[in-house]
């Protein structure tokens, strides 16, 4: 292993800083936030003109959008990656998208103004909790970091020869996955799901897609960076080949697009640094901008079916968070709350439904009868952000409490990563969670939480294999035995 003092600030150790010159950065920030503010104002004017009866609701939504932009700006400047996603989500799903959907008269539930006003108002605490946490956090002193511990230590301390076990495991895993997926590797998700579901249970497929598939890429990519850092060109070549093959296994033709995009963002942040907030923001915005093209290709096998104009870009079912919230409020009024059953179902996602018949469902599944009758939906994989999950679980108190828990969790993870050494497991976990945070916030919680946990386990598994590989080397065995004796 190399000395801690030799550990670089990112895997891109010998290349110039990627933040750009201050003047260029300031200019791009001004252009971006001017555009987002103008876009919000334009959407408000458009909605007020098309639906003047709900102007009070539109003002509430716009106010929340302004709060989201304030938090986004703060997070961008201070280097808070998870909160960049947090506030961008709030701006899009709790402000901009609802304004455009109201203007387009997209949902019949928007005529229920009292329900719409309550749902809009309950989205504001979500943003306020995040604002409170990012403004109360003090910038980290350059001397305040590097806690000791397994998850806080840099993985770049390892030499290339320490990666042998990781190389064997990722190589074998990737080879097995290629053979397994080979018949459906370049088909589509529907064909792949149909073919694979006959070979494995639903629980096994979830484990395969959420852990095994991404682990092949994550383990190989981390091994590649460690080998490059230690100038072990032979292992770097092998890890590079495995990484490319693992990327083929994780291609978006047979996997959900967010799964592939999470790996792409992970790779970028692992190279350039875990808290490159501008890289995160512009990557997500670029992905959103081209999303209609991918929707057309992967949903409709065409490049023209999903066409949108700027004024109604977010008037789409992918951003139907507010109307799902409205239907949830009506459901709770008529049927009552779930008393946390939906939350327990998410937290205990690893228990198969076959073993737990009363396992809680997520909001879209519970209220699907409403959604199918009034909205014409045929799928239940719809937006249910933390306020929705919380309201269904415990009413208004749940809609306030769950967003606070989520914001505090994001804050705690970022703080731990900031105190860890560069390229440590904690920082790699944030690299992985950046895109998963968007899925987690969009919901449903049962999907987002399970995916986030399983992706974090890929980092822990990679870390374990690196440490185990180092300990297995002959020159380390005597040292390990001596260390064990001294403990007693």
PDB file of C-alpha atoms in Angstrom, residues 109-293:
ATOM      1  CA  UNK A 109     -57.844  15.885 -10.002  1.00  0.00           C
ATOM      2  CA  UNK A 110     -56.537  19.434 -10.488  1.00  0.00           C
ATOM      3  CA  UNK A 111     -60.160  20.644 -10.410  1.00  0.00           C
ATOM      4  CA  UNK A 112     -60.243  19.686  -6.720  1.00  0.00           C
ATOM      5  CA  UNK A 113     -58.649  22.974  -5.650  1.00  0.00           C
ATOM      6  CA  UNK A 114     -58.744  22.303  -1.909  1.00  0.00           C
ATOM      7  CA  UNK A 115     -56.903  19.005  -2.354  1.00  0.00           C
ATOM      8  CA  UNK A 116     -54.474  20.571  -4.822  1.00  0.00           C
ATOM      9  CA  UNK A 117     -53.717  23.431  -2.446  1.00  0.00           C
ATOM     10  CA  UNK A 118     -53.044  21.060   0.463  1.00  0.00           C
ATOM     11  CA  UNK A 119     -50.734  18.896  -1.658  1.00  0.00           C
ATOM     12  CA  UNK A 120     -48.856  21.959  -2.946  1.00  0.00           C
ATOM     13  CA  UNK A 121     -48.456  23.392   0.549  1.00  0.00           C
ATOM     14  CA  UNK A 122     -47.151  20.106   1.966  1.00  0.00           C
ATOM     15  CA  UNK A 123     -44.363  20.094  -0.631  1.00  0.00           C
ATOM     16  CA  UNK A 124     -42.873  23.289   0.833  1.00  0.00           C
ATOM     17  CA  UNK A 125     -41.585  21.741   4.107  1.00  0.00           C
ATOM     18  CA  UNK A 126     -39.688  19.201   2.009  1.00  0.00           C
ATOM     19  CA  UNK A 127     -37.663  22.060   0.499  1.00  0.00           C
ATOM     20  CA  UNK A 128     -37.423  24.029   3.757  1.00  0.00           C
ATOM     21  CA  UNK A 129     -35.890  21.109   5.640  1.00  0.00           C
ATOM     22  CA  UNK A 130     -33.183  20.827   3.010  1.00  0.00           C
ATOM     23  CA  UNK A 131     -32.553  24.576   3.090  1.00  0.00           C
ATOM     24  CA  UNK A 132     -32.175  24.539   6.853  1.00  0.00           C
ATOM     25  CA  UNK A 133     -29.592  21.759   6.718  1.00  0.00           C
ATOM     26  CA  UNK A 134     -27.444  23.220   3.925  1.00  0.00           C
ATOM     27  CA  UNK A 135     -27.405  26.696   5.455  1.00  0.00           C
ATOM     28  CA  UNK A 136     -26.572  25.502   8.966  1.00  0.00           C
ATOM     29  CA  UNK A 137     -23.663  23.351   7.787  1.00  0.00           C
ATOM     30  CA  UNK A 138     -20.320  25.065   8.016  1.00  0.00           C
ATOM     31  CA  UNK A 139     -17.695  24.619   5.293  1.00  0.00           C
ATOM     32  CA  UNK A 140     -15.250  21.854   6.175  1.00  0.00           C
ATOM     33  CA  UNK A 141     -11.806  22.971   7.247  1.00  0.00           C
ATOM     34  CA  UNK A 142      -8.973  21.467   5.223  1.00  0.00           C
ATOM     35  CA  UNK A 143      -7.493  20.171   8.492  1.00  0.00           C
ATOM     36  CA  UNK A 144     -10.775  18.737   9.814  1.00  0.00           C
ATOM     37  CA  UNK A 145     -10.641  15.524   7.870  1.00  0.00           C
ATOM     38  CA  UNK A 146      -9.363  12.200   7.621  1.00  0.00           C
ATOM     39  CA  UNK A 147     -10.963   9.958  10.167  1.00  0.00           C
ATOM     40  CA  UNK A 148      -9.502   6.492  10.589  1.00  0.00           C
ATOM     41  CA  UNK A 149     -11.464   3.360   9.817  1.00  0.00           C
ATOM     42  CA  UNK A 150     -12.175   0.919   7.038  1.00  0.00           C
ATOM     43  CA  UNK A 151     -14.807   3.010   5.253  1.00  0.00           C
ATOM     44  CA  UNK A 152     -12.841   6.249   5.681  1.00  0.00           C
ATOM     45  CA  UNK A 153      -9.534   4.997   4.243  1.00  0.00           C
ATOM     46  CA  UNK A 154      -8.619   5.625   0.624  1.00  0.00           C
ATOM     47  CA  UNK A 155      -8.704   2.627  -1.700  1.00  0.00           C
ATOM     48  CA  UNK A 156      -5.951   4.238  -3.760  1.00  0.00           C
ATOM     49  CA  UNK A 157      -3.490   3.152  -1.063  1.00  0.00           C
ATOM     50  CA  UNK A 158      -3.541  -0.337  -2.545  1.00  0.00           C
ATOM     51  CA  UNK A 159      -0.999  -1.523  -5.077  1.00  0.00           C
ATOM     52  CA  UNK A 160      -2.017  -3.298  -8.241  1.00  0.00           C
ATOM     53  CA  UNK A 161      -0.915  -6.643  -6.809  1.00  0.00           C
ATOM     54  CA  UNK A 162      -3.445  -6.193  -4.006  1.00  0.00           C
ATOM     55  CA  UNK A 163      -6.272  -6.416  -6.541  1.00  0.00           C
ATOM     56  CA  UNK A 164      -5.789 -10.048  -7.578  1.00  0.00           C
ATOM     57  CA  UNK A 165      -8.795 -11.347  -5.637  1.00  0.00           C
ATOM     58  CA  UNK A 166     -10.966  -8.502  -6.932  1.00  0.00           C
ATOM     59  CA  UNK A 167      -9.764  -9.234 -10.476  1.00  0.00           C
ATOM     60  CA  UNK A 168     -10.675 -12.916 -10.207  1.00  0.00           C
ATOM     61  CA  UNK A 169     -14.106 -12.281  -8.680  1.00  0.00           C
ATOM     62  CA  UNK A 170     -15.148  -9.490 -11.075  1.00  0.00           C
ATOM     63  CA  UNK A 171     -13.816 -11.422 -14.060  1.00  0.00           C
ATOM     64  CA  UNK A 172     -15.732 -14.560 -13.104  1.00  0.00           C
ATOM     65  CA  UNK A 173     -18.884 -12.579 -12.304  1.00  0.00           C
ATOM     66  CA  UNK A 174     -18.809 -10.683 -15.595  1.00  0.00           C
ATOM     67  CA  UNK A 175     -18.190 -13.856 -17.583  1.00  0.00           C
ATOM     68  CA  UNK A 176     -21.110 -15.610 -15.894  1.00  0.00           C
ATOM     69  CA  UNK A 177     -23.383 -12.610 -16.515  1.00  0.00           C
ATOM     70  CA  UNK A 178     -22.417 -12.458 -20.179  1.00  0.00           C
ATOM     71  CA  UNK A 179     -23.284 -16.113 -20.627  1.00  0.00           C
ATOM     72  CA  UNK A 180     -26.554 -15.677 -18.747  1.00  0.00           C
ATOM     73  CA  UNK A 181     -27.675 -12.583 -20.658  1.00  0.00           C
ATOM     74  CA  UNK A 182     -26.283 -13.606 -24.028  1.00  0.00           C
ATOM     75  CA  UNK A 183     -29.619 -14.675 -25.607  1.00  0.00           C
ATOM     76  CA  UNK A 184     -31.266 -11.333 -24.731  1.00  0.00           C
ATOM     77  CA  UNK A 185     -28.260  -9.016 -24.459  1.00  0.00           C
ATOM     78  CA  UNK A 186     -29.295  -6.666 -27.290  1.00  0.00           C
ATOM     79  CA  UNK A 187     -33.066  -7.087 -27.319  1.00  0.00           C
ATOM     80  CA  UNK A 188     -35.203  -4.934 -24.985  1.00  0.00           C
ATOM     81  CA  UNK A 189     -36.381  -4.899 -21.371  1.00  0.00           C
ATOM     82  CA  UNK A 190     -39.681  -6.611 -22.110  1.00  0.00           C
ATOM     83  CA  UNK A 191     -38.055  -9.473 -24.000  1.00  0.00           C
ATOM     84  CA  UNK A 192     -35.312  -9.815 -21.406  1.00  0.00           C
ATOM     85  CA  UNK A 193     -37.778  -9.841 -18.497  1.00  0.00           C
ATOM     86  CA  UNK A 194     -39.973 -12.425 -20.188  1.00  0.00           C
ATOM     87  CA  UNK A 195     -37.038 -14.690 -20.987  1.00  0.00           C
ATOM     88  CA  UNK A 196     -35.328 -14.403 -17.617  1.00  0.00           C
ATOM     89  CA  UNK A 197     -38.430 -14.594 -15.421  1.00  0.00           C
ATOM     90  CA  UNK A 198     -38.905 -18.227 -16.389  1.00  0.00           C
ATOM     91  CA  UNK A 199     -35.423 -19.046 -15.085  1.00  0.00           C
ATOM     92  CA  UNK A 200     -35.476 -17.270 -11.736  1.00  0.00           C
ATOM     93  CA  UNK A 201     -37.824 -15.962  -9.068  1.00  0.00           C
ATOM     94  CA  UNK A 202     -38.700 -12.302  -8.796  1.00  0.00           C
ATOM     95  CA  UNK A 203     -36.557 -11.906  -5.677  1.00  0.00           C
ATOM     96  CA  UNK A 204     -33.569 -13.484  -7.432  1.00  0.00           C
ATOM     97  CA  UNK A 205     -33.984 -11.172 -10.425  1.00  0.00           C
ATOM     98  CA  UNK A 206     -34.146  -8.110  -8.154  1.00  0.00           C
ATOM     99  CA  UNK A 207     -30.909  -9.211  -6.467  1.00  0.00           C
ATOM    100  CA  UNK A 208     -29.334  -9.861  -9.869  1.00  0.00           C
ATOM    101  CA  UNK A 209     -30.245  -6.457 -11.336  1.00  0.00           C
ATOM    102  CA  UNK A 210     -29.697  -4.378  -8.192  1.00  0.00           C
ATOM    103  CA  UNK A 211     -26.474  -5.954  -6.892  1.00  0.00           C
ATOM    104  CA  UNK A 212     -24.742  -8.518  -9.104  1.00  0.00           C
ATOM    105  CA  UNK A 213     -24.947  -6.604 -12.401  1.00  0.00           C
ATOM    106  CA  UNK A 214     -23.681  -3.264 -11.016  1.00  0.00           C
ATOM    107  CA  UNK A 215     -21.070  -5.003  -8.839  1.00  0.00           C
ATOM    108  CA  UNK A 216     -19.383  -6.390 -11.955  1.00  0.00           C
ATOM    109  CA  UNK A 217     -18.930  -2.841 -13.270  1.00  0.00           C
ATOM    110  CA  UNK A 218     -18.136  -1.130  -9.949  1.00  0.00           C
ATOM    111  CA  UNK A 219     -15.566  -3.709  -8.853  1.00  0.00           C
ATOM    112  CA  UNK A 220     -13.821  -3.723 -12.225  1.00  0.00           C
ATOM    113  CA  UNK A 221     -13.800   0.061 -12.501  1.00  0.00           C
ATOM    114  CA  UNK A 222     -12.392   0.580  -9.000  1.00  0.00           C
ATOM    115  CA  UNK A 223      -9.759  -2.068  -9.739  1.00  0.00           C
ATOM    116  CA  UNK A 224      -8.928  -0.229 -12.966  1.00  0.00           C
ATOM    117  CA  UNK A 225      -8.350   3.079 -11.156  1.00  0.00           C
ATOM    118  CA  UNK A 226      -6.279   1.431  -8.414  1.00  0.00           C
ATOM    119  CA  UNK A 227      -4.128  -0.336 -11.019  1.00  0.00           C
ATOM    120  CA  UNK A 228      -3.618   2.860 -13.011  1.00  0.00           C
ATOM    121  CA  UNK A 229      -2.672   4.734  -9.856  1.00  0.00           C
ATOM    122  CA  UNK A 230      -0.056   2.104  -8.958  1.00  0.00           C
ATOM    123  CA  UNK A 231       1.216   1.932 -12.590  1.00  0.00           C
ATOM    124  CA  UNK A 232       0.332  -1.752 -12.885  1.00  0.00           C
ATOM    125  CA  UNK A 233      -0.375  -1.721 -16.612  1.00  0.00           C
ATOM    126  CA  UNK A 234      -1.084  -5.448 -16.931  1.00  0.00           C
ATOM    127  CA  UNK A 235      -3.841  -5.465 -14.340  1.00  0.00           C
ATOM    128  CA  UNK A 236      -5.117  -2.124 -15.644  1.00  0.00           C
ATOM    129  CA  UNK A 237      -5.573  -3.723 -19.066  1.00  0.00           C
ATOM    130  CA  UNK A 238      -7.426  -6.702 -17.589  1.00  0.00           C
ATOM    131  CA  UNK A 239      -9.659  -4.524 -15.420  1.00  0.00           C
ATOM    132  CA  UNK A 240     -10.323  -2.251 -18.401  1.00  0.00           C
ATOM    133  CA  UNK A 241     -11.475  -5.210 -20.487  1.00  0.00           C
ATOM    134  CA  UNK A 242     -13.719  -6.449 -17.663  1.00  0.00           C
ATOM    135  CA  UNK A 243     -15.141  -2.935 -17.216  1.00  0.00           C
ATOM    136  CA  UNK A 244     -16.101  -2.765 -20.896  1.00  0.00           C
ATOM    137  CA  UNK A 245     -17.736  -6.186 -20.769  1.00  0.00           C
ATOM    138  CA  UNK A 246     -19.565  -5.262 -17.561  1.00  0.00           C
ATOM    139  CA  UNK A 247     -20.812  -2.084 -19.265  1.00  0.00           C
ATOM    140  CA  UNK A 248     -22.255  -4.269 -22.032  1.00  0.00           C
ATOM    141  CA  UNK A 249     -23.998  -6.394 -19.389  1.00  0.00           C
ATOM    142  CA  UNK A 250     -25.477  -3.227 -17.827  1.00  0.00           C
ATOM    143  CA  UNK A 251     -26.617  -1.697 -21.124  1.00  0.00           C
ATOM    144  CA  UNK A 252     -29.915   0.284 -21.088  1.00  0.00           C
ATOM    145  CA  UNK A 253     -31.549  -1.973 -23.667  1.00  0.00           C
ATOM    146  CA  UNK A 254     -32.229  -4.644 -21.056  1.00  0.00           C
ATOM    147  CA  UNK A 255     -31.938  -2.576 -17.863  1.00  0.00           C
ATOM    148  CA  UNK A 256     -33.815   0.435 -16.562  1.00  0.00           C
ATOM    149  CA  UNK A 257     -32.165   3.625 -17.817  1.00  0.00           C
ATOM    150  CA  UNK A 258     -31.602   4.940 -14.304  1.00  0.00           C
ATOM    151  CA  UNK A 259     -29.507   1.851 -13.527  1.00  0.00           C
ATOM    152  CA  UNK A 260     -27.188   2.536 -16.456  1.00  0.00           C
ATOM    153  CA  UNK A 261     -27.077   6.287 -15.806  1.00  0.00           C
ATOM    154  CA  UNK A 262     -26.181   5.664 -12.140  1.00  0.00           C
ATOM    155  CA  UNK A 263     -23.111   3.705 -13.250  1.00  0.00           C
ATOM    156  CA  UNK A 264     -22.104   6.409 -15.729  1.00  0.00           C
ATOM    157  CA  UNK A 265     -22.304   9.137 -13.092  1.00  0.00           C
ATOM    158  CA  UNK A 266     -20.514   6.898 -10.602  1.00  0.00           C
ATOM    159  CA  UNK A 267     -17.622   6.463 -13.035  1.00  0.00           C
ATOM    160  CA  UNK A 268     -17.384  10.206 -13.715  1.00  0.00           C
ATOM    161  CA  UNK A 269     -17.390  11.139 -10.034  1.00  0.00           C
ATOM    162  CA  UNK A 270     -14.950   8.367  -9.125  1.00  0.00           C
ATOM    163  CA  UNK A 271     -12.520   9.904 -11.617  1.00  0.00           C
ATOM    164  CA  UNK A 272     -13.070  13.602 -11.013  1.00  0.00           C
ATOM    165  CA  UNK A 273     -14.082  13.684  -7.342  1.00  0.00           C
ATOM    166  CA  UNK A 274     -17.151  12.812  -5.291  1.00  0.00           C
ATOM    167  CA  UNK A 275     -18.370  16.399  -4.790  1.00  0.00           C
ATOM    168  CA  UNK A 276     -18.076  17.818  -8.314  1.00  0.00           C
ATOM    169  CA  UNK A 277     -21.490  19.406  -8.094  1.00  0.00           C
ATOM    170  CA  UNK A 278     -21.389  21.198 -11.445  1.00  0.00           C
ATOM    171  CA  UNK A 279     -20.524  17.977 -13.206  1.00  0.00           C
ATOM    172  CA  UNK A 280     -23.495  16.364 -11.471  1.00  0.00           C
ATOM    173  CA  UNK A 281     -25.913  19.174 -12.268  1.00  0.00           C
ATOM    174  CA  UNK A 282     -25.023  19.551 -15.926  1.00  0.00           C
ATOM    175  CA  UNK A 283     -24.990  15.787 -16.467  1.00  0.00           C
ATOM    176  CA  UNK A 284     -28.491  15.434 -15.009  1.00  0.00           C
ATOM    177  CA  UNK A 285     -29.800  18.409 -17.003  1.00  0.00           C
ATOM    178  CA  UNK A 286     -28.310  16.961 -20.196  1.00  0.00           C
ATOM    179  CA  UNK A 287     -29.947  13.613 -19.444  1.00  0.00           C
ATOM    180  CA  UNK A 288     -33.335  15.241 -18.826  1.00  0.00           C
ATOM    181  CA  UNK A 289     -33.023  17.247 -22.046  1.00  0.00           C
ATOM    182  CA  UNK A 290     -32.601  14.148 -24.199  1.00  0.00           C
ATOM    183  CA  UNK A 291     -35.010  11.964 -22.196  1.00  0.00           C
ATOM    184  CA  UNK A 292     -37.843  12.254 -24.771  1.00  0.00           C
ATOM    185  CA  UNK A 293     -35.560  10.674 -27.359  1.00  0.00           C
TER     186      UNK A 293
END
